[in-house]
Amino acid sequence: AVVDDVVERFTTKDEDVTYSFYTLVIVTSTVLDMLKEFDESESAHPTFKFWRQYMEMVSILMGFIRADREGNWALHLELFSKMLPWFAIYDHTNYARWGPVYLADMRALPTTAPEVFNEFVAGRFSIKRN
């Protein structure tokens, strides 16, 4: 019913775009609230926890790949920081040990190496092939 309402509002020609945008925001918020409620109701089940964690890790990894492909330096750093707890949880000692060092060094680039930082922000921190 919620999805049908959004589709109807976006396909109606006489709707104001701003109103449609706010409707989408409200619906998104509602869906996220429903998902949170569902997560809380199922959190006692170990299998559910496992698959939810798996989904979160895959989501982080897909975002990280996207950041590298698009050359989005800020997103790269944000998602790398989200990976750090998973490195520790799954006993990847080298990543867990050196990941925070890498992150600190990269966040310090604007002061330590502004030229490199500017190149990274411009998207030249990964190799892109056609």
XYZ file of C-alpha atoms in Angstrom:
130
model
C 0.000 0.000 0.000
C 2.815 2.419 0.849
C 4.716 1.654 -2.349
C 1.556 1.984 -4.442
C 0.920 5.403 -2.885
C 4.421 6.592 -3.812
C 4.142 5.262 -7.360
C 0.766 6.959 -7.774
C 2.089 10.302 -6.529
C 5.113 10.213 -8.797
C 3.150 9.225 -11.884
C 0.398 11.813 -11.444
C 1.169 14.679 -13.820
C -0.330 17.514 -11.758
C 1.645 16.779 -8.535
C 4.215 19.276 -7.384
C 7.758 17.867 -7.483
C 8.549 19.196 -4.017
C 5.490 17.489 -2.563
C 6.488 14.248 -4.257
C 10.006 14.538 -2.889
C 8.742 15.021 0.658
C 6.385 12.099 0.190
C 9.336 9.953 -0.843
C 11.307 11.082 2.211
C 8.394 10.249 4.515
C 7.868 6.859 2.895
C 11.588 6.089 3.108
C 11.542 7.013 6.776
C 8.504 4.793 7.308
C 10.141 1.856 5.552
C 13.323 2.298 7.586
C 11.257 2.391 10.790
C 9.468 -0.795 9.730
C 12.805 -2.457 8.946
C 14.196 -1.431 12.337
C 11.099 -2.829 14.045
C 11.471 -6.079 12.091
C 15.160 -6.319 13.020
C 14.308 -5.861 16.703
C 11.579 -8.499 16.583
C 13.891 -11.067 14.969
C 17.102 -10.204 16.838
C 16.788 -13.230 19.149
C 17.342 -15.654 16.269
C 21.018 -16.483 15.605
C 20.430 -17.234 11.923
C 18.760 -13.869 11.431
C 21.694 -12.113 13.128
C 24.146 -13.952 10.903
C 22.396 -13.000 7.664
C 21.824 -9.413 8.804
C 25.529 -9.031 9.543
C 26.342 -10.591 6.209
C 24.036 -8.113 4.450
C 25.708 -5.222 6.267
C 29.195 -6.403 5.290
C 28.197 -6.870 1.650
C 26.616 -3.423 1.634
C 29.820 -1.860 2.974
C 31.925 -3.751 0.444
C 29.689 -2.780 -2.480
C 29.853 0.855 -1.394
C 33.632 0.636 -1.128
C 33.876 -0.762 -4.650
C 31.573 2.013 -5.855
C 33.753 4.654 -4.180
C 36.856 3.305 -5.908
C 35.165 3.012 -9.287
C 33.735 6.533 -9.101
C 36.882 8.025 -7.603
C 35.021 9.318 -4.536
C 37.738 9.843 -1.922
C 35.450 10.869 0.957
C 33.245 7.813 0.448
C 36.338 5.596 0.212
C 37.537 6.763 3.632
C 34.092 6.598 5.211
C 33.494 3.027 4.089
C 37.003 1.922 4.963
C 36.375 3.170 8.493
C 33.181 1.077 8.566
C 35.242 -1.995 7.595
C 37.618 -1.695 10.544
C 35.386 -3.330 13.186
C 34.761 -6.274 10.849
C 38.504 -6.803 10.421
C 38.835 -7.162 14.189
C 35.711 -9.313 14.585
C 36.845 -11.784 11.940
C 40.442 -11.870 13.186
C 42.145 -10.203 10.226
C 44.979 -9.015 12.427
C 47.056 -7.177 9.850
C 44.064 -5.221 8.554
C 42.825 -4.585 12.103
C 46.288 -3.399 13.155
C 47.250 -1.301 10.142
C 43.824 -0.151 8.975
C 43.560 2.614 11.615
C 47.093 3.747 10.738
C 46.141 3.976 7.058
C 42.954 5.847 7.931
C 44.779 8.327 10.177
C 47.446 8.920 7.517
C 44.848 9.462 4.793
C 42.789 11.826 6.961
C 45.948 13.818 7.664
C 46.732 14.247 3.946
C 45.266 17.772 3.681
C 47.996 19.025 6.019
C 50.836 16.571 5.368
C 50.585 16.310 1.570
C 48.032 18.761 0.141
C 49.025 18.038 -3.481
C 48.386 14.320 -3.049
C 45.140 15.060 -1.228
C 43.933 17.284 -4.075
C 44.705 14.536 -6.595
C 42.855 11.962 -4.492
C 39.828 14.236 -4.142
C 39.900 14.662 -7.918
C 39.477 10.892 -8.177
C 43.013 9.914 -9.020
C 43.542 7.405 -6.221
C 42.518 4.287 -8.110
C 43.152 2.832 -11.512
C 40.213 2.948 -13.890
C 40.207 0.828 -17.018
C 37.776 0.902 -19.907
